[in-house]
GROMACS .gro file of C-alpha atoms in nm:
model
  361
    1MET     CA    1   0.000   0.000   0.000
    2THR     CA    2   0.135   0.341  -0.099
    3THR     CA    3   0.054   0.673   0.059
    4ALA     CA    4   0.091   1.036  -0.035
    5LEU     CA    5   0.195   1.120   0.320
    6ARG     CA    6   0.560   1.214   0.354
    7PRO     CA    7   0.751   1.304   0.671
    8GLN     CA    8   0.950   1.624   0.691
    9PRO     CA    9   1.288   1.626   0.511
   10GLY     CA   10   1.561   1.459   0.715
   11ILE     CA   11   1.334   1.233   0.920
   12MET     CA   12   1.393   0.921   0.711
   13ASP     CA   13   1.769   0.979   0.732
   14ILE     CA   14   1.757   0.910   1.105
   15ALA     CA   15   1.889   0.572   1.217
   16LEU     CA   16   1.712   0.443   1.526
   17TYR     CA   17   1.907   0.498   1.848
   18GLN     CA   18   2.048   0.180   1.999
   19GLY     CA   19   2.072   0.178   2.377
   20GLY     CA   20   2.304  -0.038   2.586
   21ALA     CA   21   2.213  -0.407   2.600
   22SER     CA   22   2.029  -0.529   2.910
   23GLU     CA   23   2.014  -0.905   2.858
   24ILE     CA   24   2.237  -1.200   2.775
   25GLU     CA   25   2.058  -1.497   2.628
   26GLY     CA   26   2.057  -1.790   2.868
   27GLN     CA   27   2.185  -1.588   3.164
   28ASP     CA   28   1.988  -1.439   3.451
   29ASN     CA   29   2.080  -1.108   3.613
   30PRO     CA   30   2.387  -1.016   3.409
   31LEU     CA   31   2.619  -0.743   3.534
   32LYS     CA   32   2.505  -0.447   3.326
   33LEU     CA   33   2.789  -0.204   3.257
   34SER     CA   34   2.660  -0.087   2.920
   35SER     CA   35   2.457   0.226   3.001
   36ASN     CA   36   2.667   0.423   3.254
   37GLU     CA   37   2.411   0.380   3.529
   38ASN     CA   38   2.487   0.435   3.898
   39PRO     CA   39   2.585   0.093   4.041
   40PHE     CA   40   2.437   0.194   4.376
   41GLY     CA   41   2.097   0.289   4.237
   42CYS     CA   42   1.944   0.612   4.360
   43SER     CA   43   1.924   0.792   4.693
   44PRO     CA   44   1.697   0.616   4.948
   45LEU     CA   45   1.537   0.957   4.999
   46ALA     CA   46   1.447   0.965   4.629
   47SER     CA   47   1.291   0.619   4.651
   48ALA     CA   48   1.085   0.728   4.950
   49ALA     CA   49   0.974   1.046   4.773
   50VAL     CA   50   0.865   0.844   4.468
   51SER     CA   51   0.661   0.610   4.687
   52ALA     CA   52   0.491   0.901   4.857
   53ALA     CA   53   0.418   1.073   4.526
   54ALA     CA   54   0.258   0.754   4.393
   55LEU     CA   55  -0.036   0.818   4.627
   56GLY     CA   56  -0.132   1.117   4.416
   57LEU     CA   57  -0.129   0.965   4.068
   58HIS     CA   58  -0.476   1.104   3.996
   59ARG     CA   59  -0.341   1.462   4.020
   60TYR     CA   60  -0.177   1.653   3.738
   61PRO     CA   61   0.179   1.765   3.808
   62SER     CA   62   0.280   2.128   3.833
   63THR     CA   63   0.360   2.306   3.510
   64ASP     CA   64   0.643   2.521   3.647
   65HIS     CA   65   0.840   2.253   3.841
   66SER     CA   66   0.898   2.510   4.116
   67PRO     CA   67   1.015   2.281   4.402
   68LEU     CA   68   1.263   2.095   4.180
   69ARG     CA   69   1.395   2.412   4.022
   70ALA     CA   70   1.435   2.564   4.369
   71ALA     CA   71   1.638   2.263   4.484
   72ILE     CA   72   1.863   2.282   4.178
   73ALA     CA   73   1.911   2.657   4.223
   74GLU     CA   74   1.996   2.616   4.592
   75VAL     CA   75   2.249   2.336   4.542
   76HIS     CA   76   2.422   2.496   4.243
   77ASP     CA   77   2.381   2.859   4.353
   78LEU     CA   78   2.199   2.962   4.036
   79PRO     CA   79   1.906   3.199   3.975
   80VAL     CA   80   1.595   2.983   3.978
   81GLU     CA   81   1.421   3.177   3.702
   82ARG     CA   82   1.691   3.074   3.454
   83ILE     CA   83   1.646   2.700   3.509
   84ILE     CA   84   1.417   2.475   3.306
   85CYS     CA   85   1.342   2.105   3.358
   86GLY     CA   86   1.273   1.842   3.096
   87VAL     CA   87   1.221   1.474   3.027
   88GLY     CA   88   1.588   1.395   3.062
   89SER     CA   89   1.836   1.641   2.916
   90ASP     CA   90   1.748   1.481   2.580
   91GLU     CA   91   1.416   1.666   2.568
   92LEU     CA   92   1.585   1.999   2.630
   93LEU     CA   93   1.853   1.929   2.368
   94THR     CA   94   1.573   1.841   2.125
   95LEU     CA   95   1.379   2.158   2.205
   96LEU     CA   96   1.688   2.369   2.145
   97ALA     CA   97   1.718   2.227   1.794
   98MET     CA   98   1.345   2.270   1.733
   99ALA     CA   99   1.353   2.631   1.849
  100TYR     CA  100   1.676   2.752   1.690
  101ALA     CA  101   1.751   2.537   1.383
  102GLY     CA  102   1.566   2.445   1.067
  103PRO     CA  103   1.601   2.387   0.693
  104GLY     CA  104   1.907   2.563   0.558
  105ASP     CA  105   2.073   2.577   0.901
  106GLU     CA  106   2.363   2.369   1.031
  107VAL     CA  107   2.413   2.189   1.362
  108LEU     CA  108   2.778   2.128   1.449
  109TYR     CA  109   2.926   1.867   1.684
  110PRO     CA  110   3.246   1.658   1.725
  111GLU     CA  111   3.284   1.349   1.508
  112HIS     CA  112   3.261   1.109   1.803
  113GLY     CA  113   2.986   1.307   1.977
  114PHE     CA  114   2.667   1.165   2.127
  115SER     CA  115   2.474   0.999   1.844
  116MET     CA  116   2.156   1.188   1.931
  117TYR     CA  117   2.308   1.517   1.811
  118ARG     CA  118   2.267   1.407   1.449
  119ILE     CA  119   1.910   1.301   1.524
  120PHE     CA  120   1.828   1.638   1.683
  121ALA     CA  121   1.955   1.817   1.373
  122LEU     CA  122   1.771   1.599   1.123
  123SER     CA  123   1.448   1.614   1.325
  124ALA     CA  124   1.457   1.993   1.295
  125GLY     CA  125   1.528   1.974   0.920
  126ALA     CA  126   1.879   2.112   0.970
  127THR     CA  127   2.205   1.978   0.831
  128PRO     CA  128   2.434   1.789   1.073
  129VAL     CA  129   2.802   1.883   1.045
  130THR     CA  130   3.089   1.711   1.226
  131ALA     CA  131   3.436   1.834   1.319
  132PRO     CA  132   3.728   1.590   1.360
  133GLU     CA  133   3.869   1.512   1.702
  134THR     CA  134   4.235   1.474   1.798
  135ASN     CA  135   4.338   1.168   1.996
  136ARG     CA  136   3.977   1.111   2.103
  137CYS     CA  137   3.950   1.466   2.240
  138VAL     CA  138   3.730   1.748   2.115
  139ASP     CA  139   3.941   1.972   1.891
  140VAL     CA  140   3.840   2.334   1.952
  141ASP     CA  141   4.026   2.464   1.647
  142ALA     CA  142   3.854   2.209   1.422
  143LEU     CA  143   3.514   2.315   1.555
  144ILE     CA  144   3.587   2.684   1.509
  145ALA     CA  145   3.706   2.620   1.153
  146ARG     CA  146   3.368   2.463   1.067
  147ILE     CA  147   3.149   2.742   1.199
  148THR     CA  148   2.971   2.917   0.911
  149ASP     CA  149   2.701   3.181   0.883
  150ARG     CA  150   2.454   2.890   0.873
  151THR     CA  151   2.565   2.736   1.204
  152ARG     CA  152   2.288   2.772   1.461
  153LEU     CA  153   2.379   2.516   1.727
  154ILE     CA  154   2.702   2.357   1.849
  155TYR     CA  155   2.661   2.055   2.077
  156ILE     CA  156   2.955   1.963   2.300
  157ALA     CA  157   2.943   1.690   2.563
  158ASN     CA  158   3.197   1.762   2.835
  159PRO     CA  159   3.310   1.514   2.958
  160ALA     CA  160   3.257   1.345   2.623
  161ASN     CA  161   3.070   1.024   2.556
  162PRO     CA  162   3.196   0.761   2.468
  163THR     CA  163   3.559   0.871   2.521
  164GLY     CA  164   3.539   1.009   2.874
  165THR     CA  165   3.787   1.284   2.783
  166ALA     CA  166   3.721   1.644   2.885
  167LEU     CA  167   3.814   1.988   2.762
  168ALA     CA  168   4.005   2.214   2.999
  169ALA     CA  169   3.835   2.532   3.118
  170ASP     CA  170   4.053   2.759   2.904
  171GLU     CA  171   3.971   2.561   2.589
  172LEU     CA  172   3.599   2.575   2.660
  173SER     CA  173   3.627   2.949   2.719
  174ARG     CA  174   3.818   2.992   2.394
  175LEU     CA  175   3.546   2.807   2.204
  176ALA     CA  176   3.269   3.009   2.368
  177GLY     CA  177   3.447   3.331   2.271
  178ALA     CA  178   3.467   3.223   1.906
  179VAL     CA  179   3.097   3.134   1.865
  180PRO     CA  180   2.904   3.406   1.680
  181GLU     CA  181   2.601   3.568   1.841
  182THR     CA  182   2.376   3.397   1.585
  183CYS     CA  183   2.470   3.054   1.720
  184LEU     CA  184   2.410   2.871   2.049
  185LEU     CA  185   2.688   2.674   2.215
  186VAL     CA  186   2.519   2.391   2.405
  187LEU     CA  187   2.729   2.228   2.677
  188ASP     CA  188   2.586   1.882   2.740
  189GLY     CA  189   2.686   1.804   3.097
  190ALA     CA  190   2.542   1.455   3.140
  191TYR     CA  191   2.869   1.352   3.308
  192ALA     CA  192   2.974   1.693   3.444
  193GLU     CA  193   2.947   1.595   3.810
  194PHE     CA  194   3.213   1.327   3.768
  195SER     CA  195   3.472   1.583   3.651
  196ASP     CA  196   3.626   1.722   3.969
  197GLY     CA  197   3.610   2.100   3.993
  198TYR     CA  198   3.404   2.148   3.676
  199ASP     CA  199   3.093   2.365   3.703
  200GLY     CA  200   2.932   2.211   3.394
  201GLY     CA  201   2.962   2.539   3.208
  202ALA     CA  202   2.756   2.757   3.442
  203GLY     CA  203   3.025   3.024   3.445
  204LEU     CA  204   3.029   3.036   3.067
  205VAL     CA  205   2.650   3.074   3.061
  206ASP     CA  206   2.689   3.379   3.286
  207ALA     CA  207   2.966   3.520   3.068
  208HIS     CA  208   2.806   3.460   2.726
  209SER     CA  209   2.445   3.516   2.625
  210ASN     CA  210   2.461   3.236   2.367
  211VAL     CA  211   2.579   2.949   2.589
  212VAL     CA  212   2.341   2.688   2.734
  213MET     CA  213   2.425   2.422   2.993
  214THR     CA  214   2.228   2.097   3.028
  215ARG     CA  215   2.245   1.835   3.303
  216THR     CA  216   2.073   1.505   3.381
  217PHE     CA  217   1.952   1.299   3.676
  218SER     CA  218   2.010   0.975   3.485
  219LYS     CA  219   2.378   0.917   3.564
  220LEU     CA  220   2.513   1.028   3.902
  221TYR     CA  221   2.168   1.049   4.061
  222GLY     CA  222   2.061   0.704   3.940
  223LEU     CA  223   1.722   0.815   3.808
  224GLY     CA  224   1.746   0.700   3.446
  225GLY     CA  225   1.408   0.531   3.479
  226LEU     CA  226   1.236   0.858   3.573
  227ARG     CA  227   1.379   1.067   3.287
  228VAL     CA  228   1.459   1.408   3.437
  229GLY     CA  229   1.705   1.672   3.318
  230TRP     CA  230   1.754   2.044   3.345
  231ALA     CA  231   1.915   2.336   3.168
  232TYR     CA  232   2.060   2.672   3.266
  233ALA     CA  233   2.065   2.960   3.017
  234THR     CA  234   1.980   3.326   2.973
  235GLN     CA  235   1.626   3.433   3.055
  236GLU     CA  236   1.561   3.485   2.684
  237VAL     CA  237   1.652   3.126   2.594
  238ILE     CA  238   1.460   2.984   2.890
  239ASP     CA  239   1.152   3.179   2.781
  240VAL     CA  240   1.179   3.032   2.431
  241LEU     CA  241   1.212   2.676   2.561
  242ASN     CA  242   0.916   2.716   2.797
  243ARG     CA  243   0.703   2.814   2.498
  244VAL     CA  244   0.774   2.490   2.312
  245ARG     CA  245   0.789   2.233   2.593
  246GLY     CA  246   0.476   2.046   2.702
  247PRO     CA  247   0.317   2.197   3.013
  248PHE     CA  248   0.297   1.861   3.195
  249ASN     CA  249   0.619   1.712   3.062
  250LEU     CA  250   0.732   1.577   3.401
  251SER     CA  251   0.519   1.354   3.625
  252ASN     CA  252   0.463   1.406   3.995
  253ILE     CA  253   0.675   1.097   4.061
  254ALA     CA  254   0.965   1.226   3.849
  255LEU     CA  255   0.953   1.570   4.011
  256ALA     CA  256   0.944   1.433   4.365
  257GLY     CA  257   1.220   1.180   4.306
  258ALA     CA  258   1.451   1.430   4.139
  259GLU     CA  259   1.403   1.694   4.408
  260ALA     CA  260   1.486   1.446   4.685
  261ALA     CA  261   1.786   1.316   4.489
  262MET     CA  262   1.922   1.667   4.437
  263ARG     CA  263   1.895   1.749   4.806
  264ASP     CA  264   2.064   1.429   4.928
  265ARG     CA  265   2.421   1.558   4.906
  266ALA     CA  266   2.559   1.286   5.132
  267PHE     CA  267   2.456   1.015   4.883
  268VAL     CA  268   2.602   1.219   4.596
  269ALA     CA  269   2.933   1.261   4.778
  270ARG     CA  270   2.961   0.887   4.848
  271CYS     CA  271   2.890   0.799   4.484
  272LEU     CA  272   3.147   1.048   4.354
  273THR     CA  273   3.415   0.922   4.592
  274ASP     CA  274   3.352   0.561   4.497
  275ASN     CA  275   3.342   0.636   4.125
  276ALA     CA  276   3.676   0.816   4.139
  277GLU     CA  277   3.837   0.527   4.328
  278GLN     CA  278   3.700   0.251   4.105
  279ARG     CA  279   3.764   0.449   3.785
  280THR     CA  280   4.132   0.465   3.885
  281ARG     CA  281   4.131   0.091   3.955
  282LEU     CA  282   3.964   0.008   3.623
  283THR     CA  283   4.193   0.233   3.422
  284GLY     CA  284   4.506   0.100   3.589
  285GLY     CA  285   4.393  -0.259   3.558
  286LEU     CA  286   4.320  -0.225   3.187
  287ARG     CA  287   4.661  -0.073   3.124
  288GLN     CA  288   4.832  -0.353   3.314
  289LEU     CA  289   4.660  -0.595   3.078
  290GLY     CA  290   4.792  -0.402   2.778
  291ILE     CA  291   4.450  -0.257   2.695
  292GLY     CA  292   4.472   0.110   2.599
  293CYS     CA  293   4.251   0.370   2.765
  294ASP     CA  294   4.255   0.744   2.821
  295ASP     CA  295   4.212   0.909   3.159
  296SER     CA  296   3.836   0.942   3.203
  297ALA     CA  297   3.653   1.232   3.365
  298ALA     CA  298   3.321   1.043   3.361
  299ASN     CA  299   3.177   0.722   3.510
  300PHE     CA  300   3.301   0.496   3.232
  301VAL     CA  301   3.624   0.406   3.054
  302LEU     CA  302   3.678   0.351   2.682
  303ALA     CA  303   3.891   0.036   2.650
  304ARG     CA  304   4.081   0.014   2.321
  305PHE     CA  305   4.190  -0.318   2.170
  306ALA     CA  306   4.418  -0.398   1.876
  307ASP     CA  307   4.135  -0.401   1.623
  308GLU     CA  308   3.764  -0.465   1.578
  309ALA     CA  309   3.808  -0.843   1.581
  310GLU     CA  310   3.974  -0.838   1.922
  311ALA     CA  311   3.712  -0.599   2.061
  312LEU     CA  312   3.433  -0.830   1.943
  313ALA     CA  313   3.612  -1.130   2.092
  314ALA     CA  314   3.656  -0.948   2.424
  315ASP     CA  315   3.289  -0.850   2.424
  316ALA     CA  316   3.188  -1.210   2.359
  317HIS     CA  317   3.413  -1.332   2.641
  318LEU     CA  318   3.269  -1.077   2.883
  319LYS     CA  319   2.917  -1.188   2.790
  320SER     CA  320   3.015  -1.549   2.857
  321CYS     CA  321   3.113  -1.428   3.204
  322GLY     CA  322   2.775  -1.258   3.249
  323ILE     CA  323   2.905  -0.903   3.191
  324LEU     CA  324   2.747  -0.653   2.952
  325VAL     CA  325   2.953  -0.361   2.818
  326ARG     CA  326   2.894  -0.131   2.520
  327LEU     CA  327   3.017  -0.179   2.165
  328VAL     CA  328   3.085   0.167   2.020
  329LYS     CA  329   3.143   0.104   1.650
  330GLY     CA  330   2.856   0.344   1.580
  331TYR     CA  331   3.058   0.620   1.746
  332GLY     CA  332   3.357   0.554   1.523
  333PHE     CA  333   3.546   0.320   1.756
  334PRO     CA  334   3.507  -0.034   1.620
  335GLU     CA  335   3.815  -0.141   1.816
  336ALA     CA  336   3.680  -0.026   2.154
  337LEU     CA  337   3.442  -0.118   2.434
  338ARG     CA  338   3.289   0.136   2.670
  339ILE     CA  339   3.283  -0.001   3.025
  340THR     CA  340   3.079   0.162   3.300
  341VAL     CA  341   3.261   0.207   3.630
  342GLY     CA  342   3.077  -0.021   3.870
  343SER     CA  343   3.126  -0.107   4.235
  344ALA     CA  344   3.456  -0.244   4.366
  345GLN     CA  345   3.321  -0.597   4.317
  346ASP     CA  346   3.208  -0.512   3.962
  347VAL     CA  347   3.548  -0.372   3.865
  348THR     CA  348   3.724  -0.678   4.004
  349ARG     CA  349   3.493  -0.903   3.805
  350VAL     CA  350   3.559  -0.713   3.481
  351LEU     CA  351   3.936  -0.713   3.527
  352ASP     CA  352   3.942  -1.082   3.617
  353ALA     CA  353   3.737  -1.166   3.306
  354LEU     CA  354   3.963  -0.960   3.080
  355ALA     CA  355   4.272  -1.115   3.237
  356THR     CA  356   4.132  -1.456   3.148
  357PHE     CA  357   4.058  -1.328   2.797
  358ARG     CA  358   4.412  -1.196   2.759
  359GLY     CA  359   4.553  -1.524   2.880
  360ALA     CA  360   4.353  -1.715   2.622
  361THR     CA  361   4.452  -1.500   2.322
   0.00000   0.00000   0.00000
């Protein structure tokens, strides 16, 4: 059956997003290190808040997210009126493309950037443009060289996914200073909390009217199942985004859980301390096994093997041991596996499995 209906240009060029695997055939309860989730789950206070909110499922949620925005503003010392919340940071990144890009415009991002950036651009009818990276790091000069009078958005994940590398503050500042006023620089901070001393770009938002910072509750806060994110920008940009977002985009449960998670700073501190310790263990252990990896500023490590064949063999061996990691060929690294930093026990299990793999090859 044929139809005269046609989607907007660019839509059919979108390849469906593939998330991290959750199952291994024939194995129960595999160790899932494929989606960069918090190995300790979420704050007990968040779980309690979700349970309490479940008693009011017949009520519509607030449209302004005031209690959650107030918690974010208090913890991060930001003006509450310049904060917006969304269904994960993905929704806010999508709305930015919808609001500021369209046919004839360009959306720029690093070649190994988050695969959704291309999807955001194509969904808006804009043209995706990539800039090469250098040694798996965002190359500021390469990005600047590809800015044209058609560039409307630049997406940068810092720390980057799937590499875990991060730009220094002076490089980020240099990039922000080179972006024309007709373009938004969007700093995707999904992993910002794991980078010690990094403010996620809040200072650059205050210094430049065309910089936006996004954050998520899915990683450090362990609320991937609730889908909550937030952004900080100028009042003008926030006003635009509030005009295009759905009024009831976040449920009562999501709002309550995220607010409690944001306020539980003791849980956050414990998770950050443990991640830093186990990330060092995982990185050092991989290098001792002759597996290349860069220093990571996130909650995962990109393990590099000799070639794609060895990476596939390592992935198969890990699965045979009940461990799920992430193949990242789609990000331009066929020879690599992205491994979430788990608990101490998880890291030991991964390193023991890879030691066995190395001994057998």
